[in-house]
Amino acid sequence: MNPYNRMVLAASANLISPVWSQASPAVVVAAAVAIGLWLALWGLHRWLRQIAPRPESLRLTRNVLTLAAAAVVVLVLLRGEGWGAPHITWRALSDWAMGPGLHILFIFVGAFVVVRVTDLLIARLQHVLAAPEIETRNWAERRKRIATAGRLLRGVATLVIVGIAILMALREVHVDITPILTGAGVIGVAVGLGAQTVVRDLIVGVFLILENQIRVGDVISVNGKTGLVEALRLRIIVLRAEDGAVHVFHNGSINEYSNLTKDYSCAVVDVTLPLQVDLARVHAALVAIGEELAADAQFAGKLKGPLEILGIETLTASTMAVRMRQRTEPMAQWAVDRELRRKIQERLQREQIAFAAGG
């Protein structure tokens, strides 16, 4: 080692020595607990991501456990510095580290492992239930329902496991958890201030999922907003609108909703024509359009039945609107609607049937 490095090390030792000699055991044990928990969670996180990279509940679990570990570290520090307990000695520090400290480490590591294993088991169950070998006529609908139930089950399992881990850790630092378990204290205040709304959200969410009314991947309208269901949780529904906007609704605030992709969808098109048009020619042209659409390989698999000519929908002094409806597979109505309009324009132009002015 050259003289310069030796001088730097000596100066650093002289700087740290007074601080170290005056550091209380509580500070040291708090730092040790924090570092130990962080290293354990970090190592488990890397290992579990390698063997099963499914991060749905990983981020939430890691954040909650990190906050819980930080709370335990703060409690250790406060008790050791004399706020609520006698000052910790080095002998007491050693006893605590080999007793409650080790227990707390095992609790958080164990909770992390249990959450990940639960996540893997749920994912495996989803894979088995949605496997192609048990495909049914409504397999796509079944897969949506399984995915929604899986997300719900993951959230509930993570909440229960993390809650139990936090209560166990609090007991290790001699915090009385009886008021928490009996619903006293903070829980009672929360219920009085606003938990009724939360309970309503949860109840509505449970019925939405159990009754299979809405699933992730459906397109629905909620309180006048339309979008793709990106998340369906016990408390909220998250919609992604066509323009990219994200709409979040509390389940208890839903006054009305419409599922646009439940079982099947419909493309409905009105053709506005002059009052003097020959309806027989129009009807024949529309029937030909339906046959042409059914013969198109790109759209044949998206249709559920023939094109329906419903007849005159509206009638004015100078125009009339003829309505047609094509039943489609879920989510296919918009593509079929655009193709229908294109074929109508081409066919009527070829048949020299004019549209109404402004129609």
mmCIF file of C-alpha atoms in Angstrom:
data_model
loop_
_atom_site.group_PDB
_atom_site.id
_atom_site.type_symbol
_atom_site.label_atom_id
_atom_site.label_comp_id
_atom_site.label_asym_id
_atom_site.label_seq_id
_atom_site.Cartn_x
_atom_site.Cartn_y
_atom_site.Cartn_z
ATOM 1 C CA MET A 1 0.000 0.000 0.000
ATOM 2 C CA ASN A 2 1.430 3.346 -0.964
ATOM 3 C CA PRO A 3 1.867 6.130 1.613
ATOM 4 C CA TYR A 4 -1.025 8.177 0.225
ATOM 5 C CA ASN A 5 -3.573 5.357 0.620
ATOM 6 C CA ARG A 6 -2.227 4.599 4.103
ATOM 7 C CA MET A 7 -2.711 8.240 5.057
ATOM 8 C CA VAL A 8 -6.306 8.265 3.720
ATOM 9 C CA LEU A 9 -7.208 5.130 5.681
ATOM 10 C CA ALA A 10 -5.691 6.537 8.853
ATOM 11 C CA ALA A 11 -7.602 9.786 8.476
ATOM 12 C CA SER A 12 -10.847 7.887 7.841
ATOM 13 C CA ALA A 13 -10.294 5.739 10.922
ATOM 14 C CA ASN A 14 -9.650 8.807 13.053
ATOM 15 C CA LEU A 15 -12.873 10.368 11.737
ATOM 16 C CA ILE A 16 -15.072 7.310 12.286
ATOM 17 C CA SER A 17 -13.627 6.202 15.624
ATOM 18 C CA PRO A 18 -15.278 8.893 17.807
ATOM 19 C CA VAL A 19 -18.630 8.340 16.133
ATOM 20 C CA TRP A 20 -18.423 4.563 16.494
ATOM 21 C CA SER A 21 -17.380 4.718 20.139
ATOM 22 C CA GLN A 22 -20.378 6.915 20.963
ATOM 23 C CA ALA A 23 -22.910 5.038 18.854
ATOM 24 C CA SER A 24 -25.565 3.385 20.975
ATOM 25 C CA PRO A 25 -26.356 -0.297 20.539
ATOM 26 C CA ALA A 26 -29.875 0.698 19.452
ATOM 27 C CA VAL A 27 -28.535 2.538 16.413
ATOM 28 C CA VAL A 28 -26.310 -0.383 15.519
ATOM 29 C CA VAL A 29 -29.047 -2.988 15.862
ATOM 30 C CA ALA A 30 -31.496 -0.848 13.889
ATOM 31 C CA ALA A 31 -28.950 -0.506 11.098
ATOM 32 C CA ALA A 32 -28.169 -4.218 11.221
ATOM 33 C CA VAL A 33 -31.843 -5.178 11.064
ATOM 34 C CA ALA A 34 -32.451 -2.799 8.157
ATOM 35 C CA ILE A 35 -29.457 -4.087 6.186
ATOM 36 C CA GLY A 36 -30.302 -7.712 6.910
ATOM 37 C CA LEU A 37 -33.925 -7.372 5.839
ATOM 38 C CA TRP A 38 -32.990 -5.457 2.715
ATOM 39 C CA LEU A 39 -30.384 -8.026 1.655
ATOM 40 C CA ALA A 40 -32.749 -10.919 2.309
ATOM 41 C CA LEU A 41 -35.616 -9.394 0.321
ATOM 42 C CA TRP A 42 -33.277 -8.365 -2.493
ATOM 43 C CA GLY A 43 -31.808 -11.854 -2.784
ATOM 44 C CA LEU A 44 -35.200 -13.538 -2.736
ATOM 45 C CA HIS A 45 -36.519 -11.088 -5.307
ATOM 46 C CA ARG A 46 -33.723 -11.892 -7.760
ATOM 47 C CA TRP A 47 -33.962 -15.627 -7.240
ATOM 48 C CA LEU A 48 -37.733 -15.843 -7.591
ATOM 49 C CA ARG A 49 -37.774 -13.659 -10.695
ATOM 50 C CA GLN A 50 -35.347 -16.063 -12.345
ATOM 51 C CA ILE A 51 -37.343 -19.200 -11.621
ATOM 52 C CA ALA A 52 -40.805 -17.654 -12.150
ATOM 53 C CA PRO A 53 -40.911 -14.187 -13.727
ATOM 54 C CA ARG A 54 -44.534 -13.274 -12.897
ATOM 55 C CA PRO A 55 -44.436 -9.784 -11.321
ATOM 56 C CA GLU A 56 -48.180 -9.195 -10.806
ATOM 57 C CA SER A 57 -48.058 -9.205 -7.012
ATOM 58 C CA LEU A 58 -44.284 -8.920 -6.583
ATOM 59 C CA ARG A 59 -44.078 -5.121 -6.604
ATOM 60 C CA LEU A 60 -46.921 -4.642 -4.120
ATOM 61 C CA THR A 61 -45.580 -7.315 -1.794
ATOM 62 C CA ARG A 62 -42.063 -5.922 -1.854
ATOM 63 C CA ASN A 63 -43.252 -2.385 -1.123
ATOM 64 C CA VAL A 64 -45.509 -3.413 1.754
ATOM 65 C CA LEU A 65 -42.872 -5.638 3.341
ATOM 66 C CA THR A 66 -40.274 -2.889 2.977
ATOM 67 C CA LEU A 67 -42.544 -0.416 4.770
ATOM 68 C CA ALA A 68 -43.273 -2.950 7.483
ATOM 69 C CA ALA A 69 -39.563 -3.658 7.933
ATOM 70 C CA ALA A 70 -38.873 0.070 8.172
ATOM 71 C CA ALA A 71 -41.545 0.390 10.864
ATOM 72 C CA VAL A 72 -39.933 -2.404 12.868
ATOM 73 C CA VAL A 73 -36.507 -0.749 12.548
ATOM 74 C CA VAL A 74 -37.942 2.541 13.830
ATOM 75 C CA LEU A 75 -39.567 0.764 16.783
ATOM 76 C CA VAL A 76 -36.272 -0.905 17.638
ATOM 77 C CA LEU A 77 -34.461 2.427 17.471
ATOM 78 C CA LEU A 78 -37.029 4.244 19.605
ATOM 79 C CA ARG A 79 -37.067 1.559 22.269
ATOM 80 C CA GLY A 80 -33.286 1.386 22.355
ATOM 81 C CA GLU A 81 -32.883 5.142 22.719
ATOM 82 C CA GLY A 82 -35.098 5.225 25.758
ATOM 83 C CA TRP A 83 -38.428 6.362 24.346
ATOM 84 C CA GLY A 84 -40.669 3.868 26.072
ATOM 85 C CA ALA A 85 -38.035 1.316 27.223
ATOM 86 C CA PRO A 86 -34.724 1.102 29.097
ATOM 87 C CA HIS A 87 -31.518 1.838 27.217
ATOM 88 C CA ILE A 88 -30.183 -1.154 25.291
ATOM 89 C CA THR A 89 -26.783 -2.533 26.299
ATOM 90 C CA TRP A 90 -24.457 -4.527 24.083
ATOM 91 C CA ARG A 91 -25.420 -7.715 25.928
ATOM 92 C CA ALA A 92 -29.105 -6.939 25.447
ATOM 93 C CA LEU A 93 -28.375 -6.176 21.807
ATOM 94 C CA SER A 94 -26.821 -9.602 21.338
ATOM 95 C CA ASP A 95 -29.748 -11.319 23.036
ATOM 96 C CA TRP A 96 -32.272 -9.374 20.951
ATOM 97 C CA ALA A 97 -30.461 -10.053 17.668
ATOM 98 C CA MET A 98 -30.389 -13.801 18.317
ATOM 99 C CA GLY A 99 -33.994 -13.836 19.509
ATOM 100 C CA PRO A 100 -36.696 -11.408 18.321
ATOM 101 C CA GLY A 101 -34.437 -9.888 15.672
ATOM 102 C CA LEU A 102 -33.882 -13.243 14.020
ATOM 103 C CA HIS A 103 -37.577 -14.048 14.326
ATOM 104 C CA ILE A 104 -38.527 -10.796 12.574
ATOM 105 C CA LEU A 105 -36.105 -11.538 9.758
ATOM 106 C CA PHE A 106 -37.605 -14.997 9.299
ATOM 107 C CA ILE A 107 -41.143 -13.581 9.412
ATOM 108 C CA PHE A 108 -40.586 -11.115 6.578
ATOM 109 C CA VAL A 109 -38.551 -13.522 4.477
ATOM 110 C CA GLY A 110 -41.163 -16.210 5.039
ATOM 111 C CA ALA A 111 -44.000 -13.853 4.099
ATOM 112 C CA PHE A 112 -42.195 -12.920 0.900
ATOM 113 C CA VAL A 113 -41.690 -16.575 -0.023
ATOM 114 C CA VAL A 114 -45.297 -17.508 0.798
ATOM 115 C CA VAL A 115 -46.635 -14.671 -1.364
ATOM 116 C CA ARG A 116 -44.478 -15.737 -4.292
ATOM 117 C CA VAL A 117 -45.358 -19.414 -3.906
ATOM 118 C CA THR A 118 -49.052 -18.514 -3.697
ATOM 119 C CA ASP A 119 -48.695 -16.436 -6.840
ATOM 120 C CA LEU A 120 -47.068 -19.372 -8.638
ATOM 121 C CA LEU A 121 -49.793 -21.778 -7.517
ATOM 122 C CA ILE A 122 -52.541 -19.428 -8.688
ATOM 123 C CA ALA A 123 -50.761 -18.938 -12.021
ATOM 124 C CA ARG A 124 -50.442 -22.695 -12.429
ATOM 125 C CA LEU A 125 -54.117 -23.197 -11.617
ATOM 126 C CA GLN A 126 -55.053 -20.548 -14.192
ATOM 127 C CA HIS A 127 -52.907 -22.272 -16.802
ATOM 128 C CA VAL A 128 -54.549 -25.640 -16.135
ATOM 129 C CA LEU A 129 -58.097 -24.276 -16.173
ATOM 130 C CA ALA A 130 -57.528 -22.296 -19.385
ATOM 131 C CA ALA A 131 -55.537 -25.003 -21.195
ATOM 132 C CA PRO A 132 -56.536 -25.628 -24.858
ATOM 133 C CA GLU A 133 -57.086 -29.338 -24.197
ATOM 134 C CA ILE A 134 -60.221 -28.510 -22.214
ATOM 135 C CA GLU A 135 -61.362 -25.893 -24.724
ATOM 136 C CA THR A 136 -65.095 -25.351 -24.870
ATOM 137 C CA ARG A 137 -67.303 -23.383 -27.209
ATOM 138 C CA ASN A 138 -66.926 -20.296 -25.052
ATOM 139 C CA TRP A 139 -63.238 -20.832 -24.325
ATOM 140 C CA ALA A 140 -62.279 -17.178 -24.829
ATOM 141 C CA GLU A 141 -64.975 -16.081 -22.388
ATOM 142 C CA ARG A 142 -63.843 -18.726 -19.912
ATOM 143 C CA ARG A 143 -60.243 -17.544 -20.168
ATOM 144 C CA LYS A 144 -61.280 -13.950 -19.409
ATOM 145 C CA ARG A 145 -63.189 -15.057 -16.340
ATOM 146 C CA ILE A 146 -60.284 -17.164 -15.088
ATOM 147 C CA ALA A 147 -57.873 -14.237 -15.541
ATOM 148 C CA THR A 148 -60.164 -11.907 -13.594
ATOM 149 C CA ALA A 149 -60.638 -14.404 -10.766
ATOM 150 C CA GLY A 150 -56.875 -14.976 -10.646
ATOM 151 C CA ARG A 151 -56.138 -11.284 -10.171
ATOM 152 C CA LEU A 152 -58.729 -11.079 -7.414
ATOM 153 C CA LEU A 153 -57.335 -14.145 -5.652
ATOM 154 C CA ARG A 154 -53.770 -12.819 -5.846
ATOM 155 C CA GLY A 155 -54.773 -9.500 -4.297
ATOM 156 C CA VAL A 156 -56.685 -11.101 -1.423
ATOM 157 C CA ALA A 157 -53.926 -13.639 -0.707
ATOM 158 C CA THR A 158 -51.220 -10.960 -0.712
ATOM 159 C CA LEU A 159 -53.227 -8.742 1.640
ATOM 160 C CA VAL A 160 -53.869 -11.570 4.113
ATOM 161 C CA ILE A 161 -50.275 -12.853 4.134
ATOM 162 C CA VAL A 162 -48.698 -9.416 4.511
ATOM 163 C CA GLY A 163 -51.185 -8.483 7.235
ATOM 164 C CA ILE A 164 -50.362 -11.606 9.235
ATOM 165 C CA ALA A 165 -46.616 -10.952 8.831
ATOM 166 C CA ILE A 166 -46.960 -7.389 10.112
ATOM 167 C CA LEU A 167 -48.948 -8.521 13.162
ATOM 168 C CA MET A 168 -46.373 -11.216 13.957
ATOM 169 C CA ALA A 169 -43.522 -8.699 13.655
ATOM 170 C CA LEU A 170 -45.299 -6.254 15.948
ATOM 171 C CA ARG A 171 -45.649 -8.953 18.591
ATOM 172 C CA GLU A 172 -41.908 -9.596 18.426
ATOM 173 C CA VAL A 173 -41.238 -5.966 19.419
ATOM 174 C CA HIS A 174 -43.800 -6.255 22.244
ATOM 175 C CA VAL A 175 -46.534 -4.191 20.609
ATOM 176 C CA ASP A 176 -50.003 -5.151 21.832
ATOM 177 C CA ILE A 177 -51.967 -6.268 18.788
ATOM 178 C CA THR A 178 -55.171 -7.093 20.678
ATOM 179 C CA PRO A 179 -56.849 -3.756 19.817
ATOM 180 C CA ILE A 180 -56.085 -4.387 16.152
ATOM 181 C CA LEU A 181 -57.581 -7.868 16.211
ATOM 182 C CA THR A 182 -60.694 -6.782 18.098
ATOM 183 C CA GLY A 183 -61.410 -3.860 15.809
ATOM 184 C CA ALA A 184 -60.619 -1.167 18.370
ATOM 185 C CA GLY A 185 -58.453 1.907 18.025
ATOM 186 C CA VAL A 186 -57.603 2.964 14.505
ATOM 187 C CA ILE A 187 -59.932 0.460 12.846
ATOM 188 C CA GLY A 188 -62.896 1.802 14.804
ATOM 189 C CA VAL A 189 -62.052 5.360 13.765
ATOM 190 C CA ALA A 190 -61.692 4.282 10.127
ATOM 191 C CA VAL A 191 -65.088 2.578 10.165
ATOM 192 C CA GLY A 192 -66.681 5.686 11.647
ATOM 193 C CA LEU A 193 -65.070 8.067 9.169
ATOM 194 C CA GLY A 194 -65.495 6.321 5.868
ATOM 195 C CA ALA A 195 -65.237 2.565 5.778
ATOM 196 C CA GLN A 196 -68.905 2.320 4.848
ATOM 197 C CA THR A 197 -68.059 3.518 1.344
ATOM 198 C CA VAL A 198 -65.212 1.026 1.141
ATOM 199 C CA VAL A 199 -67.494 -1.803 2.242
ATOM 200 C CA ARG A 200 -70.040 -0.838 -0.403
ATOM 201 C CA ASP A 201 -67.311 -0.840 -3.070
ATOM 202 C CA LEU A 202 -66.151 -4.289 -1.949
ATOM 203 C CA ILE A 203 -69.642 -5.794 -1.913
ATOM 204 C CA VAL A 204 -70.462 -4.490 -5.398
ATOM 205 C CA GLY A 205 -67.077 -5.699 -6.662
ATOM 206 C CA VAL A 206 -67.651 -9.205 -5.334
ATOM 207 C CA PHE A 207 -71.029 -9.479 -7.070
ATOM 208 C CA LEU A 208 -69.649 -8.080 -10.336
ATOM 209 C CA ILE A 209 -67.009 -10.799 -10.387
ATOM 210 C CA LEU A 210 -69.069 -13.714 -9.075
ATOM 211 C CA GLU A 211 -71.972 -13.021 -11.435
ATOM 212 C CA ASN A 212 -69.563 -12.790 -14.393
ATOM 213 C CA GLN A 213 -71.126 -9.523 -15.516
ATOM 214 C CA ILE A 214 -67.828 -7.806 -16.383
ATOM 215 C CA ARG A 215 -64.429 -9.327 -17.158
ATOM 216 C CA VAL A 216 -60.989 -8.007 -17.921
ATOM 217 C CA GLY A 217 -60.793 -7.511 -21.691
ATOM 218 C CA ASP A 218 -64.449 -6.537 -22.140
ATOM 219 C CA VAL A 219 -65.472 -3.200 -23.608
ATOM 220 C CA ILE A 220 -68.049 -1.536 -21.377
ATOM 221 C CA SER A 221 -69.742 1.801 -20.770
ATOM 222 C CA VAL A 222 -69.788 2.999 -17.145
ATOM 223 C CA ASN A 223 -71.590 6.195 -16.171
ATOM 224 C CA GLY A 224 -71.315 7.469 -19.742
ATOM 225 C CA LYS A 225 -67.636 6.532 -20.260
ATOM 226 C CA THR A 226 -66.680 3.735 -22.669
ATOM 227 C CA GLY A 227 -63.445 1.776 -22.689
ATOM 228 C CA LEU A 228 -61.607 -1.522 -22.424
ATOM 229 C CA VAL A 229 -61.567 -3.084 -18.952
ATOM 230 C CA GLU A 230 -57.880 -3.152 -17.977
ATOM 231 C CA ALA A 231 -58.402 -4.028 -14.317
ATOM 232 C CA LEU A 232 -61.332 -5.326 -12.293
ATOM 233 C CA ARG A 233 -60.623 -5.258 -8.583
ATOM 234 C CA LEU A 234 -62.718 -5.513 -5.455
ATOM 235 C CA ARG A 235 -62.890 -1.724 -5.094
ATOM 236 C CA ILE A 236 -62.367 -0.242 -8.569
ATOM 237 C CA ILE A 237 -62.759 -0.760 -12.300
ATOM 238 C CA VAL A 238 -60.123 0.697 -14.635
ATOM 239 C CA LEU A 239 -61.134 1.513 -18.230
ATOM 240 C CA ARG A 240 -58.863 2.486 -21.117
ATOM 241 C CA ALA A 241 -60.739 4.732 -23.559
ATOM 242 C CA GLU A 242 -60.192 4.700 -27.323
ATOM 243 C CA ASP A 243 -58.153 7.916 -27.105
ATOM 244 C CA GLY A 244 -55.875 6.376 -24.462
ATOM 245 C CA ALA A 245 -57.446 8.079 -21.447
ATOM 246 C CA VAL A 246 -57.705 5.970 -18.283
ATOM 247 C CA HIS A 247 -60.982 6.123 -16.341
ATOM 248 C CA VAL A 248 -61.139 4.762 -12.780
ATOM 249 C CA PHE A 249 -64.494 4.076 -11.112
ATOM 250 C CA HIS A 250 -65.186 2.967 -7.558
ATOM 251 C CA ASN A 251 -67.521 -0.016 -7.766
ATOM 252 C CA GLY A 252 -69.974 1.556 -5.343
ATOM 253 C CA SER A 253 -70.298 4.668 -7.534
ATOM 254 C CA ILE A 254 -71.462 2.788 -10.631
ATOM 255 C CA ASN A 255 -74.994 3.903 -11.440
ATOM 256 C CA GLU A 256 -75.305 2.128 -14.778
ATOM 257 C CA TYR A 257 -73.079 0.114 -17.063
ATOM 258 C CA SER A 258 -73.361 -1.638 -20.407
ATOM 259 C CA ASN A 259 -71.208 -4.544 -21.584
ATOM 260 C CA LEU A 260 -70.636 -4.146 -25.323
ATOM 261 C CA THR A 261 -68.830 -7.476 -25.756
ATOM 262 C CA LYS A 262 -70.797 -9.954 -23.632
ATOM 263 C CA ASP A 263 -71.217 -13.282 -25.514
ATOM 264 C CA TYR A 264 -71.651 -11.501 -28.860
ATOM 265 C CA SER A 265 -71.754 -8.016 -30.385
ATOM 266 C CA CYS A 266 -73.660 -6.324 -33.189
ATOM 267 C CA ALA A 267 -72.658 -3.952 -35.961
ATOM 268 C CA VAL A 268 -75.655 -1.700 -36.689
ATOM 269 C CA VAL A 269 -75.619 0.518 -39.792
ATOM 270 C CA ASP A 270 -78.266 2.976 -41.025
ATOM 271 C CA VAL A 271 -78.306 3.904 -44.719
ATOM 272 C CA THR A 272 -80.032 7.241 -45.409
ATOM 273 C CA LEU A 273 -81.674 7.329 -48.846
ATOM 274 C CA PRO A 274 -84.011 9.629 -50.808
ATOM 275 C CA LEU A 275 -87.700 9.021 -50.291
ATOM 276 C CA GLN A 276 -88.138 8.220 -54.006
ATOM 277 C CA VAL A 277 -85.650 5.314 -54.016
ATOM 278 C CA ASP A 278 -86.742 1.839 -55.163
ATOM 279 C CA LEU A 279 -86.842 -0.172 -51.931
ATOM 280 C CA ALA A 280 -86.765 -3.494 -53.789
ATOM 281 C CA ARG A 281 -83.467 -2.580 -55.467
ATOM 282 C CA VAL A 282 -82.064 -1.347 -52.167
ATOM 283 C CA HIS A 283 -83.068 -4.561 -50.400
ATOM 284 C CA ALA A 284 -81.494 -6.706 -53.112
ATOM 285 C CA ALA A 285 -78.273 -4.679 -52.950
ATOM 286 C CA LEU A 286 -78.052 -5.012 -49.171
ATOM 287 C CA VAL A 287 -78.661 -8.773 -49.315
ATOM 288 C CA ALA A 288 -75.846 -9.060 -51.854
ATOM 289 C CA ILE A 289 -73.587 -7.069 -49.528
ATOM 290 C CA GLY A 290 -74.333 -9.514 -46.700
ATOM 291 C CA GLU A 291 -73.496 -12.500 -48.900
ATOM 292 C CA GLU A 292 -70.294 -10.830 -50.066
ATOM 293 C CA LEU A 293 -69.255 -10.139 -46.468
ATOM 294 C CA ALA A 294 -69.945 -13.745 -45.423
ATOM 295 C CA ALA A 295 -67.795 -14.997 -48.317
ATOM 296 C CA ASP A 296 -64.866 -12.773 -47.339
ATOM 297 C CA ALA A 297 -62.259 -14.994 -45.649
ATOM 298 C CA GLN A 298 -61.025 -12.060 -43.562
ATOM 299 C CA PHE A 299 -64.438 -11.514 -41.947
ATOM 300 C CA ALA A 300 -66.245 -14.862 -42.200
ATOM 301 C CA GLY A 301 -64.847 -16.056 -38.860
ATOM 302 C CA LYS A 302 -66.025 -12.878 -37.125
ATOM 303 C CA LEU A 303 -69.695 -13.238 -38.103
ATOM 304 C CA LYS A 304 -72.443 -15.020 -36.189
ATOM 305 C CA GLY A 305 -75.269 -15.449 -38.658
ATOM 306 C CA PRO A 306 -76.415 -13.640 -41.810
ATOM 307 C CA LEU A 307 -76.859 -9.903 -42.267
ATOM 308 C CA GLU A 308 -80.303 -8.798 -41.067
ATOM 309 C CA ILE A 309 -82.198 -6.138 -43.042
ATOM 310 C CA LEU A 310 -84.417 -4.652 -40.352
ATOM 311 C CA GLY A 311 -86.252 -2.220 -42.633
ATOM 312 C CA ILE A 312 -87.015 1.488 -42.447
ATOM 313 C CA GLU A 313 -85.840 2.928 -39.134
ATOM 314 C CA THR A 314 -86.684 6.624 -39.638
ATOM 315 C CA LEU A 315 -88.842 8.475 -42.140
ATOM 316 C CA THR A 316 -88.967 12.188 -42.949
ATOM 317 C CA ALA A 317 -90.601 14.294 -45.655
ATOM 318 C CA SER A 318 -87.637 13.749 -47.995
ATOM 319 C CA THR A 319 -85.512 10.881 -46.641
ATOM 320 C CA MET A 320 -85.658 7.485 -45.023
ATOM 321 C CA ALA A 321 -83.088 5.422 -43.177
ATOM 322 C CA VAL A 322 -82.847 1.686 -43.751
ATOM 323 C CA ARG A 323 -81.265 -0.194 -40.849
ATOM 324 C CA MET A 324 -79.258 -3.410 -41.026
ATOM 325 C CA ARG A 325 -77.641 -5.450 -38.276
ATOM 326 C CA GLN A 326 -74.828 -7.979 -38.347
ATOM 327 C CA ARG A 327 -74.204 -10.127 -35.277
ATOM 328 C CA THR A 328 -70.471 -10.670 -34.651
ATOM 329 C CA GLU A 329 -68.029 -12.259 -32.265
ATOM 330 C CA PRO A 330 -67.213 -10.094 -29.215
ATOM 331 C CA MET A 331 -64.857 -7.193 -30.020
ATOM 332 C CA ALA A 332 -65.336 -7.679 -33.795
ATOM 333 C CA GLN A 333 -68.261 -5.291 -34.304
ATOM 334 C CA TRP A 334 -66.152 -2.233 -35.084
ATOM 335 C CA ALA A 335 -64.115 -3.905 -37.829
ATOM 336 C CA VAL A 336 -67.277 -5.419 -39.328
ATOM 337 C CA ASP A 337 -69.069 -2.054 -39.106
ATOM 338 C CA ARG A 338 -66.320 -0.305 -41.082
ATOM 339 C CA GLU A 339 -66.230 -3.047 -43.698
ATOM 340 C CA LEU A 340 -70.019 -2.951 -44.066
ATOM 341 C CA ARG A 341 -69.985 0.787 -44.693
ATOM 342 C CA ARG A 342 -67.246 0.410 -47.284
ATOM 343 C CA LYS A 343 -69.138 -2.313 -49.138
ATOM 344 C CA ILE A 344 -72.393 -0.319 -48.976
ATOM 345 C CA GLN A 345 -70.750 2.722 -50.535
ATOM 346 C CA GLU A 346 -69.179 0.664 -53.329
ATOM 347 C CA ARG A 347 -72.282 -1.432 -54.036
ATOM 348 C CA LEU A 348 -74.800 1.410 -54.111
ATOM 349 C CA GLN A 349 -72.495 3.464 -56.291
ATOM 350 C CA ARG A 350 -72.178 0.528 -58.680
ATOM 351 C CA GLU A 351 -75.969 0.044 -58.657
ATOM 352 C CA GLN A 352 -76.406 3.807 -59.212
ATOM 353 C CA ILE A 353 -78.479 4.157 -56.059
ATOM 354 C CA ALA A 354 -77.911 7.622 -54.647
ATOM 355 C CA PHE A 355 -77.633 8.483 -50.964
ATOM 356 C CA ALA A 356 -79.847 11.208 -49.554
ATOM 357 C CA ALA A 357 -78.332 14.688 -49.559
ATOM 358 C CA GLY A 358 -76.509 15.196 -46.266
ATOM 359 C CA GLY A 359 -77.009 11.534 -45.344
#
